[in-house]
Each structure stands twice: as C-alpha cells, then as structure tokens.
XYZ file of C-alpha atoms in Angstrom:
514
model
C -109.721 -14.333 -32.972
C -108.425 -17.933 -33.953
C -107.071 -16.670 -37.007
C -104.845 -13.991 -34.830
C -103.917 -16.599 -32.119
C -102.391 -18.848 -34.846
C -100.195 -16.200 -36.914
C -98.534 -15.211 -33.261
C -98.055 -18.517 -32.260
C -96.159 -19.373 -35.786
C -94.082 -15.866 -35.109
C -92.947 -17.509 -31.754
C -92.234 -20.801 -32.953
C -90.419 -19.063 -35.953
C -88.158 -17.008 -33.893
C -87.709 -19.769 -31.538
C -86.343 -21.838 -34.357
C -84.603 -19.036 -36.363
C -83.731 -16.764 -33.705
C -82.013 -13.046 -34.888
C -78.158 -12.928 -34.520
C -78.114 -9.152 -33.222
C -74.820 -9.538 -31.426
C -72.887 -10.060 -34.951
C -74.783 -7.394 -36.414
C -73.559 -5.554 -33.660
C -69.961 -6.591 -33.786
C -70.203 -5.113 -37.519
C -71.113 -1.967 -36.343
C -68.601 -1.632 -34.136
C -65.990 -3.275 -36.331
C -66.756 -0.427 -38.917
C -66.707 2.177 -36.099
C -63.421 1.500 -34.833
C -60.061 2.897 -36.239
C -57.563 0.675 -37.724
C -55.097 -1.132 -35.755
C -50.937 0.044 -37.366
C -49.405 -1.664 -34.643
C -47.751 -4.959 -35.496
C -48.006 -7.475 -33.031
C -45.435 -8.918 -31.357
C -44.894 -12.665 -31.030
C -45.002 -14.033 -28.298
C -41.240 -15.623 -28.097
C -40.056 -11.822 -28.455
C -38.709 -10.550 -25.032
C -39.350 -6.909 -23.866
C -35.851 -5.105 -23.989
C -34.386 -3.566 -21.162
C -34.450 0.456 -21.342
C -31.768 2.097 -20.721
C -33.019 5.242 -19.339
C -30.064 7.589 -18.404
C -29.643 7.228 -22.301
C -33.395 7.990 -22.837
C -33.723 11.218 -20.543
C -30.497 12.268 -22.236
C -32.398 11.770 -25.882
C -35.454 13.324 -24.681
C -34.754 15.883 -22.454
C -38.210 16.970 -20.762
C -38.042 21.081 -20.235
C -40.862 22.607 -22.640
C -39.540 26.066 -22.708
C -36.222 25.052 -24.611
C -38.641 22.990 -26.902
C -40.976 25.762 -27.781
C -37.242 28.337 -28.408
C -36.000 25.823 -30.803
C -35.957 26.715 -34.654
C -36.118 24.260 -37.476
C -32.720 23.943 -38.307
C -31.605 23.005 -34.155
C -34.623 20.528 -34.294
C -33.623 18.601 -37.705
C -30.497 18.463 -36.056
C -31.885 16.742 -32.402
C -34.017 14.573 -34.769
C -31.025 13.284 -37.149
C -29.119 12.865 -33.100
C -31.816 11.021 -31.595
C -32.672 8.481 -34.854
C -28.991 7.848 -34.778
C -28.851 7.388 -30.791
C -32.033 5.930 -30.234
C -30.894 2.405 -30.782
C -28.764 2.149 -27.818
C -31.484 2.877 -25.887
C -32.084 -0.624 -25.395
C -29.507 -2.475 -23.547
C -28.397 -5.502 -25.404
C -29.051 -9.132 -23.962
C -26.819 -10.639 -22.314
C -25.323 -14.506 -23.356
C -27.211 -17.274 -21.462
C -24.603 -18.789 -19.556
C -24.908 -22.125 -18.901
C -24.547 -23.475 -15.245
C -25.659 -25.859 -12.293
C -28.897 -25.747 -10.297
C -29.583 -24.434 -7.141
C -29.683 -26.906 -4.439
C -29.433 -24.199 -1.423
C -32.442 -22.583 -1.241
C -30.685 -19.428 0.204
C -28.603 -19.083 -2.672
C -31.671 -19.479 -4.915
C -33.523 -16.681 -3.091
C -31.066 -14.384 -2.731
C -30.084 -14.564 -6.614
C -33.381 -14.171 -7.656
C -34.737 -11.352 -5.897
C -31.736 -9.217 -6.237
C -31.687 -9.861 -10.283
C -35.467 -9.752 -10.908
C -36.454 -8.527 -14.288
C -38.389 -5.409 -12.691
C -35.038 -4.040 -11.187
C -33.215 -4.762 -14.026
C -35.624 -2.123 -16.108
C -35.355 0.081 -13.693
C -31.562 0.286 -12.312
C -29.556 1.473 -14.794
C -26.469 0.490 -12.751
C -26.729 -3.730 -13.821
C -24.057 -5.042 -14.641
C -23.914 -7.811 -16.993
C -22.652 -10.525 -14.466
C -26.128 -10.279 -12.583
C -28.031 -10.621 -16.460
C -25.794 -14.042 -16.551
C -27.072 -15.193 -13.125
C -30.973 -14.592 -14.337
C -30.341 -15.891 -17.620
C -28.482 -18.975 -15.761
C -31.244 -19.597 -13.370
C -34.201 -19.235 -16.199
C -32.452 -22.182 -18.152
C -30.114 -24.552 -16.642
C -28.156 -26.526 -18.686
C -28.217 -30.571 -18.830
C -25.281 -31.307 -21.057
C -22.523 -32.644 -19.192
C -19.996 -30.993 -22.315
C -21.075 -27.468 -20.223
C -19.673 -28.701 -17.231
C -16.502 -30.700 -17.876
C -14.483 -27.333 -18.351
C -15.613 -26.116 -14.758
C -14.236 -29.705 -13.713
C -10.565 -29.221 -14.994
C -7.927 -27.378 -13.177
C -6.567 -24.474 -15.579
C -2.832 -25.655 -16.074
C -0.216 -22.898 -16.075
C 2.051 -23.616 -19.109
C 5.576 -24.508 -18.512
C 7.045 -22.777 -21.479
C 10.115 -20.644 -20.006
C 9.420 -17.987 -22.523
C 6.186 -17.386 -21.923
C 6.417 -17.378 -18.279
C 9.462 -14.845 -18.527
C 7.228 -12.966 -20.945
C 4.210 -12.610 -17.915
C 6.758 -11.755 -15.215
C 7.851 -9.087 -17.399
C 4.486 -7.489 -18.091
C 3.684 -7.729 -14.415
C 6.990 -6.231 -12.982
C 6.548 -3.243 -15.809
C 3.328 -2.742 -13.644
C 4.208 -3.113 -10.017
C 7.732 -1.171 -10.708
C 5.342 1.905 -11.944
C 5.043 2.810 -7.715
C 7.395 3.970 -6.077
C 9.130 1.653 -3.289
C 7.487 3.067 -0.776
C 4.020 3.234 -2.204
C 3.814 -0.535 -2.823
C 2.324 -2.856 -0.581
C 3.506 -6.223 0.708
C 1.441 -8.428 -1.986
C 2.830 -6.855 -4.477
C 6.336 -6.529 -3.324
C 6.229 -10.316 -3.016
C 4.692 -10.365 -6.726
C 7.961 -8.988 -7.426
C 10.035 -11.628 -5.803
C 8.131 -14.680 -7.356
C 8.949 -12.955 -10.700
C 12.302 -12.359 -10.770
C 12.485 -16.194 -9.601
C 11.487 -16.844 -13.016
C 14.759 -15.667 -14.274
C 18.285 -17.314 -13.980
C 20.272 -15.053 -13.194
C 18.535 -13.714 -9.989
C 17.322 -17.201 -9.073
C 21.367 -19.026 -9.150
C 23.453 -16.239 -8.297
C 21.226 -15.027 -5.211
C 19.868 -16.583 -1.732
C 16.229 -16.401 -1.664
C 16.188 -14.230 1.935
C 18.407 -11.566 0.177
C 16.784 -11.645 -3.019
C 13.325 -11.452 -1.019
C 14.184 -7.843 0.825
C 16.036 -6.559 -2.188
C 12.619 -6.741 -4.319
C 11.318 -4.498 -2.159
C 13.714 -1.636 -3.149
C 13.513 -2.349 -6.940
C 13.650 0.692 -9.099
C 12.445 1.265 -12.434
C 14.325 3.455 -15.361
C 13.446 4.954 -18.395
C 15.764 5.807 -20.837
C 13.200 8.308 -23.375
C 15.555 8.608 -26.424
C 17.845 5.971 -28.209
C 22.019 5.563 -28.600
C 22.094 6.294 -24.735
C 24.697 4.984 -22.533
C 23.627 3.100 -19.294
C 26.333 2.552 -16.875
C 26.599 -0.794 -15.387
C 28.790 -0.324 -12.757
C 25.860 1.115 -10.715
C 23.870 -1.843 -10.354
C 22.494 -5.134 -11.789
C 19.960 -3.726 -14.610
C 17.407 -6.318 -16.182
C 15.642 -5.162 -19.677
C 11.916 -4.465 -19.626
C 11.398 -3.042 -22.707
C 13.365 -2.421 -25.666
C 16.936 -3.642 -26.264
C 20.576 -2.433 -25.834
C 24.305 -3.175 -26.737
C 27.219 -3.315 -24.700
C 30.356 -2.011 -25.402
C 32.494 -4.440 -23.374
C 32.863 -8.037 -22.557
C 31.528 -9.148 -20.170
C 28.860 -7.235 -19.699
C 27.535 -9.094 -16.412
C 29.538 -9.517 -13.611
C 27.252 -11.194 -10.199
C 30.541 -10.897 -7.836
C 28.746 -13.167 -5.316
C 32.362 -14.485 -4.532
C 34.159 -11.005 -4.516
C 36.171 -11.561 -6.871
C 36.588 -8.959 -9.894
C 36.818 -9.184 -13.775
C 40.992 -9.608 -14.675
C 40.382 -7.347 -17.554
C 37.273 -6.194 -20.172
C 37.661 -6.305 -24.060
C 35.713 -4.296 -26.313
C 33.508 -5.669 -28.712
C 33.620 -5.942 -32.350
C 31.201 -3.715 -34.514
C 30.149 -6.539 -36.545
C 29.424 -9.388 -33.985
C 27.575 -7.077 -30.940
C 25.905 -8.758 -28.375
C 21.852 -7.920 -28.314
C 19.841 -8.040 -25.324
C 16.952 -7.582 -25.239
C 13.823 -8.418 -22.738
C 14.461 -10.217 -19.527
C 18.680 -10.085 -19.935
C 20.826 -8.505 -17.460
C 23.952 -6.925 -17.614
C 25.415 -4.546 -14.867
C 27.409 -5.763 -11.282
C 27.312 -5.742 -7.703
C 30.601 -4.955 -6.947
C 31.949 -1.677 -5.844
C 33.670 0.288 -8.118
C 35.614 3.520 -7.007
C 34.662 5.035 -10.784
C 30.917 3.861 -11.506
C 30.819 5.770 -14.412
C 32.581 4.784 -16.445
C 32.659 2.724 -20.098
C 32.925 -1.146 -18.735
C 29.871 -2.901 -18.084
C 28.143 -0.218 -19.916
C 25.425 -0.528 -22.777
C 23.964 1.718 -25.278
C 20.038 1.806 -26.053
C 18.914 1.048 -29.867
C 15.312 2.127 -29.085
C 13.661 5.067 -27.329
C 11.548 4.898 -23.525
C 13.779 1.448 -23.346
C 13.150 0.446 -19.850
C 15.295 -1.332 -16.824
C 14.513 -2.677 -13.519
C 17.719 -1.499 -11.453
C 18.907 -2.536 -8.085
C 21.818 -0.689 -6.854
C 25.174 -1.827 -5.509
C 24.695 -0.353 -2.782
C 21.367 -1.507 -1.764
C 22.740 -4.492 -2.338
C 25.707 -4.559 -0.011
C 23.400 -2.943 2.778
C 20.915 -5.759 2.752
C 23.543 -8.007 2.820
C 25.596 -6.134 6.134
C 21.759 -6.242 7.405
C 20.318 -10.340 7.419
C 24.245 -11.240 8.189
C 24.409 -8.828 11.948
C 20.757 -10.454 11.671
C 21.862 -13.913 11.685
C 24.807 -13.529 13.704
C 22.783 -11.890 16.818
C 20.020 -14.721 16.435
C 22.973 -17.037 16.825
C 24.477 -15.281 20.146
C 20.971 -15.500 21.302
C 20.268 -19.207 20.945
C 23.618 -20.056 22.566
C 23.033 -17.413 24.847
C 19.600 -18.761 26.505
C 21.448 -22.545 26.386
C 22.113 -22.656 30.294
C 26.114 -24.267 30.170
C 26.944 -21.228 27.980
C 25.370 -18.304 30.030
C 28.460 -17.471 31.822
C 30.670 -17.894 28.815
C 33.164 -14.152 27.670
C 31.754 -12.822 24.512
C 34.997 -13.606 22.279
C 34.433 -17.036 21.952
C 31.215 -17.001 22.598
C 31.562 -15.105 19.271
C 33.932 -16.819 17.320
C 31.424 -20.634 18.309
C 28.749 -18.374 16.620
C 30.250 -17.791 13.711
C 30.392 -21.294 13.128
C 26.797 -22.385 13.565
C 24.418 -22.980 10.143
C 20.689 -23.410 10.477
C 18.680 -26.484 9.558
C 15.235 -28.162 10.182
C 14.386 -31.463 10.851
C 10.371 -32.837 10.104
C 8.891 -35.059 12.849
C 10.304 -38.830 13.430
C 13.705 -38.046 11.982
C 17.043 -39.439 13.860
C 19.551 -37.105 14.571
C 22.226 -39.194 16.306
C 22.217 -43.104 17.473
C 23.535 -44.933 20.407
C 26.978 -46.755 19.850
C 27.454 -44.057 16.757
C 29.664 -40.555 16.481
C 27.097 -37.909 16.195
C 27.428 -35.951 12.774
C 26.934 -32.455 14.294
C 26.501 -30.358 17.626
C 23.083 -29.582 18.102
C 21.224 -26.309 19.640
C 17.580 -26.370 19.337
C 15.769 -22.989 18.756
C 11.943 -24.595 18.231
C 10.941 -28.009 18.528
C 11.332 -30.857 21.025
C 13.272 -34.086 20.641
C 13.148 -37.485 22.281
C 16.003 -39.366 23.998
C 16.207 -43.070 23.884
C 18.461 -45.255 25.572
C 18.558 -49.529 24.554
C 18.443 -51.922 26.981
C 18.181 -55.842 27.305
C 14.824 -57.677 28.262
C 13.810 -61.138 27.867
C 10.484 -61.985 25.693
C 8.275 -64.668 26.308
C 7.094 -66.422 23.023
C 3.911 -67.801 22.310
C 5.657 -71.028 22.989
C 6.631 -70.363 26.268
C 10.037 -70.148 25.912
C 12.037 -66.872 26.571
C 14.760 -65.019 24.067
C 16.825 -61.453 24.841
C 15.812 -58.693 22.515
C 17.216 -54.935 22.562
C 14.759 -52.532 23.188
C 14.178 -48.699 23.156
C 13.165 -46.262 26.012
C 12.460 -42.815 26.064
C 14.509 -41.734 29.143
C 13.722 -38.146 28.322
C 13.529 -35.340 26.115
C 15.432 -32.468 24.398
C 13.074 -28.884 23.599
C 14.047 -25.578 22.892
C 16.965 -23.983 24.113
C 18.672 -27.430 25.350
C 22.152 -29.069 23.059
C 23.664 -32.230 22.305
C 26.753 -33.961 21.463
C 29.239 -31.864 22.223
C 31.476 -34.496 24.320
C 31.318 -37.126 21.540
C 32.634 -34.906 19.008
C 34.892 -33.277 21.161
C 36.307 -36.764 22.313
C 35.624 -38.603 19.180
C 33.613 -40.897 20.554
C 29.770 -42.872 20.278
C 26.972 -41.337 21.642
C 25.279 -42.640 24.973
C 22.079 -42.305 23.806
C 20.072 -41.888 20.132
C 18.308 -38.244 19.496
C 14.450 -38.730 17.384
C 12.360 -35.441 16.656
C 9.008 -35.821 17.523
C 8.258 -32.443 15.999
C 9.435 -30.228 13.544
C 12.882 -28.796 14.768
C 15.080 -25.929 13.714
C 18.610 -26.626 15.160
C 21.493 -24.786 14.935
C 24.515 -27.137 14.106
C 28.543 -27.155 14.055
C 29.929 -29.494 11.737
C 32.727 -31.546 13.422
C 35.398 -29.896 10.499
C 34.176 -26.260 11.855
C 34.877 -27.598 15.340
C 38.858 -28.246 14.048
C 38.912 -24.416 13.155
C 38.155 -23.322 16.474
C 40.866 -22.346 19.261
C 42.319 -24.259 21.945
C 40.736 -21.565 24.778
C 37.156 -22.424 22.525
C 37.456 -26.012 22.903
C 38.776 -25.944 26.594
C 35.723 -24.225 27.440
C 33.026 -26.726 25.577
C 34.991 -29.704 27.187
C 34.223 -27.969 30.889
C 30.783 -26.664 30.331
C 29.384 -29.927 28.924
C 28.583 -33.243 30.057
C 27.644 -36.674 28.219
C 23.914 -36.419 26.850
C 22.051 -38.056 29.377
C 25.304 -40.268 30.118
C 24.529 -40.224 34.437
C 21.197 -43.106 33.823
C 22.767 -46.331 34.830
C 21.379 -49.883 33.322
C 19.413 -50.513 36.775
C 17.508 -47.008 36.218
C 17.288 -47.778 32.784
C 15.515 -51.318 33.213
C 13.543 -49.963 35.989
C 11.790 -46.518 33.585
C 11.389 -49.337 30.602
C 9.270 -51.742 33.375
C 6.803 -48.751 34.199
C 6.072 -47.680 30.564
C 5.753 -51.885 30.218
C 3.536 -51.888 33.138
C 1.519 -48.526 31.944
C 1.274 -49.523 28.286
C -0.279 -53.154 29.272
C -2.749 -51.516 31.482
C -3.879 -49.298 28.764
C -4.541 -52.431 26.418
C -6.456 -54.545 29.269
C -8.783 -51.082 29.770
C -9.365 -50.925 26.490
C -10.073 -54.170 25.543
C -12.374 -54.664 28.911
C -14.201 -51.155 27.473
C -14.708 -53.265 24.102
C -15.553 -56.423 25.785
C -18.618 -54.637 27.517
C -20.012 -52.602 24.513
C -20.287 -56.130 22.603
C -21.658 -57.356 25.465
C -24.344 -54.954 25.588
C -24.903 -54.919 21.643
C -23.626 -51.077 21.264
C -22.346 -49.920 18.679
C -20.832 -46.603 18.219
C -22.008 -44.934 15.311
C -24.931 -46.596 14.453
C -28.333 -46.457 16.066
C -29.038 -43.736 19.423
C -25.004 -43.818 19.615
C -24.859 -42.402 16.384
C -23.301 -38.832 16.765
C -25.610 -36.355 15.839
C-alpha cells in the first residue's frame, strides 16, 4: 500500500511539473486537416476599389436559361469579352486634392455623409468631384505652396491677339442660334466681344452697337472662290480667309459720306484677311450686288458674322425718335415750358445732349456765367447763395468772412440758367449736386442757332435762379442754420459730457452691442 501511494504521488508531481501540451498537438491535427490557403493577402495600406456595378451586371448577366443554351464557341467568346472588360470594373481613384479644413461644422457634416465610402460602392452615379471632397477631407494638406495658388487672382492676359482670338471662338458659338433663340446673357456676350475689336469699338456708339448685337447673323460660305457682296452689310471673318477685289474694301459711313471712286486690285499684291477683319459698309446702295466692296473666299465653310445695312439704319431711326421723345418729355414736365407750341418746343429739343454729374460737383458759381442750361431728369441739387458775417476770433476781436448758405434746392424736373446765358450775364447764385444727376444741357453756342421766336419765349418763361432772396432774407436763413448747427454741437457734447461722467463707454462692457 505505501509502495502504491508513492508511485501516484510521483505521477502527480511529474505531470504537475511536466504537464502534456495537448492543445499544440491539437493545433497539428487540425493544421493537417485543413485545406491550403491560395489566397494572397492583402496589405494592409491596399484600399478596397470601388465596383462599378452597371459594368459588372453588364459582364455577368444573371439569367440561367441563356447560360445553359450557350455552346462553346459563344462562351470562349463572352470569356475572351469579359477578361478584356473586366478591368474597368473597378473605378479608378480619384487624385487627392489638397485643400483647407473644415472649420463649420455644417459644412463638415454635410460633406461627409453625402460622400461616405458606403455610397460611393454602391451609387454608380459619383462623380469624381465628390471622390475629391472625401479624399480632401481624409488628408488635409499643411503646405502653404498648396494654398498660395487659391490666394492669387487669375489675371486675364492683355495680349490683343489672344483676346481677339477668344471673342472669336465665343461669337462662332453664340452666333450658332438664331436671333431670336438667344437669350439676354448671351446677347450681351456678344456685345463685350465685338468691343474687343477696332473697328466696331471706334466707328460705333456703344447704345447702337449694344441693340445691333442682338440681331447679329452668322454665314457660311461651304465651298471656296465665292464672291461675298459687301454692299449688304459690315461682314467680320470667323473662320477662314478671303480677298477683295476692290479698294477699299471697308467703308463705316458713320459721317454719310461715300467712297469718290474704288480701284481694283493688283493680282500680285492682294489684300488677305483673314480672322477678326472686316470689310463690307453701312451705307445704302441702290445696286447691293454688285463687284465693289466685294471679296472672294480662298477656303471652303469660311464663315462671317453679318449685320445688315438695313438693320443698321433701323436701329439708328429707333434710339434717335427714342432720344428725341425722352427730350420733349423732360422739357415737357419742367413747369415754365408746359404751355409752350410744339415747334419750338421741338427745335429747343433738338438741341439738348445728356450728361451726369457724381455727388459734390459744381455746376455753376455765383458772380460767374454759367457754362450750360440745365434740366434735371434724376437727381437733386443744392443752391447756395454768399453772404457777409463777422467772426469772432479766439482773440476777441471780430473780421468779415464770406460765407455759403443753402437757400434751397434744385430736383428732378426743375432748370437753371437760362437768364444768364440768355443775357450774358453772372449767376445769382452757385448750383452743387448732392447726388448723382443726369441733366440735360444746351451749350450757350447751340443757344446762338436757335430762332428769335425760340429765344423770345425762354426770355418770358424764365426768371433769375433764385434771384427774388434779398440780403436781409439771406442773413436771416444763414442765422437759423447758425443757431440750429450750434445747438446740435452743445447736445452733443452735453450727451458726451454725461457718459464720461458716468464711466460708459459704448462698445465695451454691458454697452457692448451684442
């Protein structure tokens, strides 16, 4: 029994010290029992491409019964497809795009839920510019040499070439609607264009040039050694290039006045134009079609932008009866010419130009001859009249000065300075914009052209500009604004003296505005 006792208790302490590793011979077993692994793992630094899958489904179209019909030589076929296909599959990673932090939290929220990676496996519809914005957010940039070309203002290049060369590809754009199916941006698209050109932008006003964009035409000439007649319009070259047959080839007739005579030009020294030249007229011509001012193409599907003559001449019938009744109607709503006959009513329109005036700008001056007859249309005006006060020094002792009071003012529909240039005489009082004004003036060497009946009538209907204020009223209106403005300062500086007092101060503190 004692023998038995002490061969257990050495098993124990045996397998106590050396105890049996049956979880490795375990692993073995199921080491050898498993199958290989073929799959190559991926590291970890290796993103999971986005699928595609409008591309997949179309690879691996899911309908069994076509699958089982198929024959060997249709399924070599899909399988030589889809290993050629399969690759774009996966969409291709965007560039990261380096950019600024988020400081707004809203903006951070809203860009990354709507660009998580989740939705960007499964909508197909991504577009790249939402991959930027994830791959921005992921991994802002700290280099300062990312930022500094976000900083700079793009400069458009002053080249005239090149600019002519843009207008050029944008007209050949715009001009492919018709007139009627443009819209108003791009009508005025058409306008700042042509401005880039010298020809439309010395030998037209701005206001004309402006509605005639909107009826610019565009022709194509399809096949070479064609003849283009010039008399029907002013053509500019958009593509191609041409030769004229006569000299000159351009004619603007702003002034009216018509070529003497045309010579024809020599076979060996032709003029070429080419892209953003002009040749053609304004000027009515009983025979439009015929050789002068004409040009022959040198390529085919040359194209020309085209405004006719007589668009032309009706735009400018139309802003001139425009002007012209916008003149009749300022004078018209003047009260002294109301009850004037409409001939020369008419013929003191016709002399009238437009101008504006910005704020604090002196139109006429007391003791001077006014340089124009004035008719505001928008606007207001301020009249002064000087007067003579005595100033007390600091000394105590007292000295005249010449001072300025507004007696009055001048706003729409009110005019000046008729008498003094009438009479040829100074003015009785000086004329100061206080905001921007758009007059209609009369130069005093219009004013000579006009008839004796004209004249008669201005000298009746008009008085002095606020000529009736004697010096008494005058002293007495500059005494009131005296005694109003020196009110103002004592309430102010009585309104300061109590805030220091009280040790307020705005801005700071409770007063602070919040």
């Amino acid at each position: 029994m004692t023998s038995t006792k002490i061969k257990t208790n050495r098993s124990r302490s045996f397998y106590k010290e050396n105890p049996p590793n049956c979880s490795s011979d375990l692993q073995l077993i199921k080491v050898k029992d498993k199958p290989p692994n073929l799959r190559i793992p991926i590291h970890s630094s290796v993103k999971t491409p986005l699928i595609d899958y409008k591309k997949l489904s179309w690879l691996c179209p899911v309908n069994t019964n076509k699958a089982n019909d198929r024959n060997d030589a249709y399924s070599e076929i899909d399988h030589e497809t889809f290993m050629l296909e399969y690759k774009k599959v996966f969409m291709p990673e965007s560039p990261v795009k380096r950019c600024l932090q988020y400081y707004n939290d809203k903006e951070k929220e809203q860009n990354s839920s709507s660009s998580s990676l989740n939705t960007l496996a499964v909508n197909t519809t991504t577009s790249p510019k939402s991959l930027q914005n994830v791959n921005a957010s992921e991994q802002p940039s700290f280099d300062v040499r990312d930022y500094l070309p976000l900083l700079h203002r793009v400069k458009k290049t002053e080249d005239k070439k090149v600019l002519q060369r843009e207008s050029i590809q944008t007209l050949r754009q715009i001009l492919t609607k018709h007139p009627f199916e443009r819209t108003a941006t791009e009508n005025d698209l058409i306008f700042s264009n042509l401005q880039n050109f010298d020809f439309f932008k010395n030998n037209i006003e701005p206001d004309v040039l402006k509605e005639l964009s909107v009826l610019a035409q565009l022709e194509t000439w399809p096949d070479d050694d064609f003849v283009v007649y010039g008399k029907t319009g002013i053509h500019m070259v958009l593509k191609g290039s041409v030769v004229p047959k006569y000299t000159p080839y351009l004619v603007a007739g702003v002034d009216g006045v018509y070529p003497s005579k045309f010579t024809c030009c020599d076979e060996d020294d032709l003029p070429l134009l080419s892209a953003g030249e002009c040749f053609g007229t304004w000027l009515p011509y009983e025979d439009p079609f015929s050789e002068e001012l004409s040009v022959i193409t040198l390529e085919p599907n040359c194209e020309f932008l085209k405004f006719t003559v007589s668009d032309y001449r009706r735009i400018k019938e139309h802003i001139k009866h425009r002007e012209e009744s916008e003149k009749l109607d300022l004078l018209l709503h003047c009260e002294q010419y109301k009850l004037w006959p409409k001939q020369p009513l008419s013929s003191l329109a016709e002399t009238v130009e437009w101008v504006v005036y910005p704020p604090n700008t002196v139109l006429a001056s007391e003791g001077y001859k006014s340089p124009f007859i004035g008719f505001i249309q928008s606007g207001e005006c301020h009249v002064l009249r000087q007067v003579e006060v005595f100033h007390t020094l600091k000394n105590g002792k007292k000295e005249q000065r010449t001072k300025q009071v507004v007696v009055g003012k001048l706003s729409q529909h009110s005019s000046f300075a008729e008498i003094s240039l009438l009479l040829d005489e100074p003015l009785t009082c000086s004329i100061i914009t206080t905001t921007k004004v758009r007059l209609g003036i009369i130069q005093p060497e219009k004013l000579i052209s006009l008839d004796d009946v004209t004249k008669q009538l201005l000298r009746q209907s008009n008085t002095r500009t606020f000529g009736h204020l004697s010096q008494e009223e005058i002293q007495t209106e500059y005494l009131q604004q005296e005694l109003k403005r020196q009110w103002n300062e004592f309430k102010h500086s009585q309104v300061l003296e109590v805030i220091n007092a009280r040790g307020i101060r705005p801005g700071y503190g409770k007063w602070s505005k919040k």
